[in-house]
Short mmCIF file of C-alpha atoms in Angstrom, two decimals:
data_model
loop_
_atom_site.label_atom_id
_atom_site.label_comp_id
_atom_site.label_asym_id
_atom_site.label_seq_id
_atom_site.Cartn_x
_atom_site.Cartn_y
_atom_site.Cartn_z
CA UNK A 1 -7.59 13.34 -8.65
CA UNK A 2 -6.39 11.99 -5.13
CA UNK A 3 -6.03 8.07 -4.63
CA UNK A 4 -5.73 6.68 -1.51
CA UNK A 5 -4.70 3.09 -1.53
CA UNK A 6 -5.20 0.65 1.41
CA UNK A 7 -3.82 -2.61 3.25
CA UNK A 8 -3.92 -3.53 6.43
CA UNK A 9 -0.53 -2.38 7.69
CA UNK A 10 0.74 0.31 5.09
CA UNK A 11 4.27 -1.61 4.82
CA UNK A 12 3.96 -2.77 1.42
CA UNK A 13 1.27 -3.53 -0.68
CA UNK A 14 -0.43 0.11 -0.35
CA UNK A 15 2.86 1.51 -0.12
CA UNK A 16 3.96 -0.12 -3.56
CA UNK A 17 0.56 0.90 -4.83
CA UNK A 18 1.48 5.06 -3.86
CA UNK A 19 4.81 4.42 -5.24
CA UNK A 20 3.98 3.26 -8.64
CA UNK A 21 0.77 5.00 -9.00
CA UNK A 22 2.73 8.49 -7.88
CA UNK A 23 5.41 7.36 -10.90
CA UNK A 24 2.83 6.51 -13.20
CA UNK A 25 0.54 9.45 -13.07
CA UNK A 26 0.07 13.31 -13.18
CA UNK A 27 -2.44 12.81 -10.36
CA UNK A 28 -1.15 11.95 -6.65
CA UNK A 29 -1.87 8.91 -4.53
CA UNK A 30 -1.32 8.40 -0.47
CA UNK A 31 -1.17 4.89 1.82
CA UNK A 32 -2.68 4.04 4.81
CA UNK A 33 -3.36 0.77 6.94
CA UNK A 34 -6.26 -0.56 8.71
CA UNK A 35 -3.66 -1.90 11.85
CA UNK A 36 -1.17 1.00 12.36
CA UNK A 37 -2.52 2.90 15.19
CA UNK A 38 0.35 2.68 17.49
CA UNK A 39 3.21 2.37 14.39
CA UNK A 40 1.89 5.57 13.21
CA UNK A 41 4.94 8.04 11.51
CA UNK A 42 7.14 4.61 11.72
CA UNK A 43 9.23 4.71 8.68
CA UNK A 44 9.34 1.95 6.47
CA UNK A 45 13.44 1.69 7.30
CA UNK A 46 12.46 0.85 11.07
CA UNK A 47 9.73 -1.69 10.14
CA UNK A 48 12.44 -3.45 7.85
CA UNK A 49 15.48 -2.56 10.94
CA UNK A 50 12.87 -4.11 13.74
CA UNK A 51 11.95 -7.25 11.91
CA UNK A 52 15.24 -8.27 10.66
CA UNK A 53 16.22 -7.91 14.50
CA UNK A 54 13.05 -10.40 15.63
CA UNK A 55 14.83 -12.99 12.58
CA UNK A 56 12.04 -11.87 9.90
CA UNK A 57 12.63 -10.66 6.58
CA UNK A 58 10.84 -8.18 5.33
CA UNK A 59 11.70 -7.50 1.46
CA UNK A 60 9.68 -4.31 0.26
CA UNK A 61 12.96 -2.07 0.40
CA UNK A 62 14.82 -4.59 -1.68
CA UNK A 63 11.88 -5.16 -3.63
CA UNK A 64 11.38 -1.81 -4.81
CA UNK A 65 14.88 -0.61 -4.58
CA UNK A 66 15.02 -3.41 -7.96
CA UNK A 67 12.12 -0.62 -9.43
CA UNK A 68 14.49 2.27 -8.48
CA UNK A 69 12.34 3.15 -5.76
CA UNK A 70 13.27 3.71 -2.50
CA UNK A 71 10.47 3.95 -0.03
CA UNK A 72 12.58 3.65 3.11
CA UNK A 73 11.37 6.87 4.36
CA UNK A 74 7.83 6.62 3.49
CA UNK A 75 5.88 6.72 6.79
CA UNK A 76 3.20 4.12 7.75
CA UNK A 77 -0.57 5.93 8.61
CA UNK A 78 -3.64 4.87 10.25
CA UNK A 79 -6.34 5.31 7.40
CA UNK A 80 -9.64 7.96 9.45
CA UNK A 81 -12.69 9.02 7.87
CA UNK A 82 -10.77 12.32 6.74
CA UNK A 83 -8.57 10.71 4.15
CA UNK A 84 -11.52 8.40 2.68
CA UNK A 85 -13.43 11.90 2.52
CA UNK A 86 -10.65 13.76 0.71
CA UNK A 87 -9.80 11.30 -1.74
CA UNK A 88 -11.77 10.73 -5.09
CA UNK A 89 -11.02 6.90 -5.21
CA UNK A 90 -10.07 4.62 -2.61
CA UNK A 91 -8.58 1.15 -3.27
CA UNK A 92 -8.82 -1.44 -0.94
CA UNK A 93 -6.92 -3.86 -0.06
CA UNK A 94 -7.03 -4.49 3.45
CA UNK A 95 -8.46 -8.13 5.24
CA UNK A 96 -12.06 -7.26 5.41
CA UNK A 97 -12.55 -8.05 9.06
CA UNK A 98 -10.67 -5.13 9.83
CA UNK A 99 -12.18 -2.26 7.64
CA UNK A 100 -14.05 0.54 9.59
CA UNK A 101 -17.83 1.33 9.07
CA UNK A 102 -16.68 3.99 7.21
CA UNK A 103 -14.82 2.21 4.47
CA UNK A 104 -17.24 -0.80 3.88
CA UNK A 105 -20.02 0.61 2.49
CA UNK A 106 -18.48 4.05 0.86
CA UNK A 107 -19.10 4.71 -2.70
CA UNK A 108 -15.57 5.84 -3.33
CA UNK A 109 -14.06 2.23 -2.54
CA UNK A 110 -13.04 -0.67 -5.21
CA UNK A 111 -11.50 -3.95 -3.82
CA UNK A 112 -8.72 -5.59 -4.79
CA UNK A 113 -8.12 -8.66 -3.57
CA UNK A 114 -4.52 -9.65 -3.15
CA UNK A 115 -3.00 -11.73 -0.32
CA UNK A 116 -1.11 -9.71 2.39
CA UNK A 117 2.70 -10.00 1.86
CA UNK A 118 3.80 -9.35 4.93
CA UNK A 119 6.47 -11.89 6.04
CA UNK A 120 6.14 -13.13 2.75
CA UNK A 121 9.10 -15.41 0.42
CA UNK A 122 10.74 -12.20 -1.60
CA UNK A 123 8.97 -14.57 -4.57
CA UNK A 124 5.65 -14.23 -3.18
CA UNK A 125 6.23 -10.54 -2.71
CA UNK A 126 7.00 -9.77 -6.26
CA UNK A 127 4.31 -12.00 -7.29
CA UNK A 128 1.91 -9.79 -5.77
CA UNK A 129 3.86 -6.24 -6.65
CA UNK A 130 3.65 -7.27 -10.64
CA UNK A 131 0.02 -7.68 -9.46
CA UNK A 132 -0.30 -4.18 -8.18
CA UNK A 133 1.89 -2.93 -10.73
CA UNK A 134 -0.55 -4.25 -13.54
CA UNK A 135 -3.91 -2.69 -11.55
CA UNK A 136 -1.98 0.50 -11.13
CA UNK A 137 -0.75 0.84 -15.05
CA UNK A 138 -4.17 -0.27 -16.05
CA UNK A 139 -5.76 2.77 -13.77
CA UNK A 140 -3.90 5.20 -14.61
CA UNK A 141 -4.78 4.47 -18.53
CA UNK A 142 -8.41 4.04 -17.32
CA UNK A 143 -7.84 7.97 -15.79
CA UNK A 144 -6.08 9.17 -18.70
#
């Protein structure tokens, strides 16, 4: 079975979800964001590199360096219509102003509602990772 999870910029909370659903399960998992477009193929290293030089800490390295996981090279896409129709379940969890026709009404697609973390306290952020780290354990027992 291929997941695809969602968010709106695929820097951390679908990129946590790939992570710990990929270390969880025999089945495989891939990100994407709603607002990459231009970003596209930036590594997760660079996001982290160009934000600390703008005075803005972002903490999903650190974070998930803590779960010995180290998505630095993990690569930021722009979710299309191709990757909703080749995956079996898509999750969701993107600002709903910015989802495409194509993900809104799409039979494949559960929600979960968790606030963005970007630019988030490193507190807030690992709020919302035990959050997706709960969801994903749960799914993966739901898929056997």
């Amino acid at each position: 079975m291929e997941v695809l999870f969602v968010c709106n910029g695929n820097i951390t909370r679908s990129q946590i979800a790939k992570e710990m659903f990929n270390h969880l399960s025999t089945n495989h998992a891939e990100s994407a964001g709603t607002r990459v477009h231009q970003q596209e193929g930036q590594t997760l290293k660079e996001v982290v590199e160009e934000a600390a030089a703008r005075g803005v800490s972002v903490v999903v390295l650190r974070m998930m360096a803590e779960e010995q996981m180290d998505l630095s090279e993990n690569t930021r896409k722009q979710v299309t219509a191709a990757m909703v129709d080749a995956a079996d379940k898509v999750v969701v969890m993107a600002d709903k102003d910015t989802l495409p026709d194509y993900l809104v009404a799409n039979e494949k697609v559960v929600f979960w509602d968790l606030l963005d973390t970007l630019e988030g306290s490193y507190e807030f952020v690992v709020a919302v990772k035990e959050q997706i780290k709960q969801r994903v354990h749960d799914m993966v027992q739901e898929m056997g």
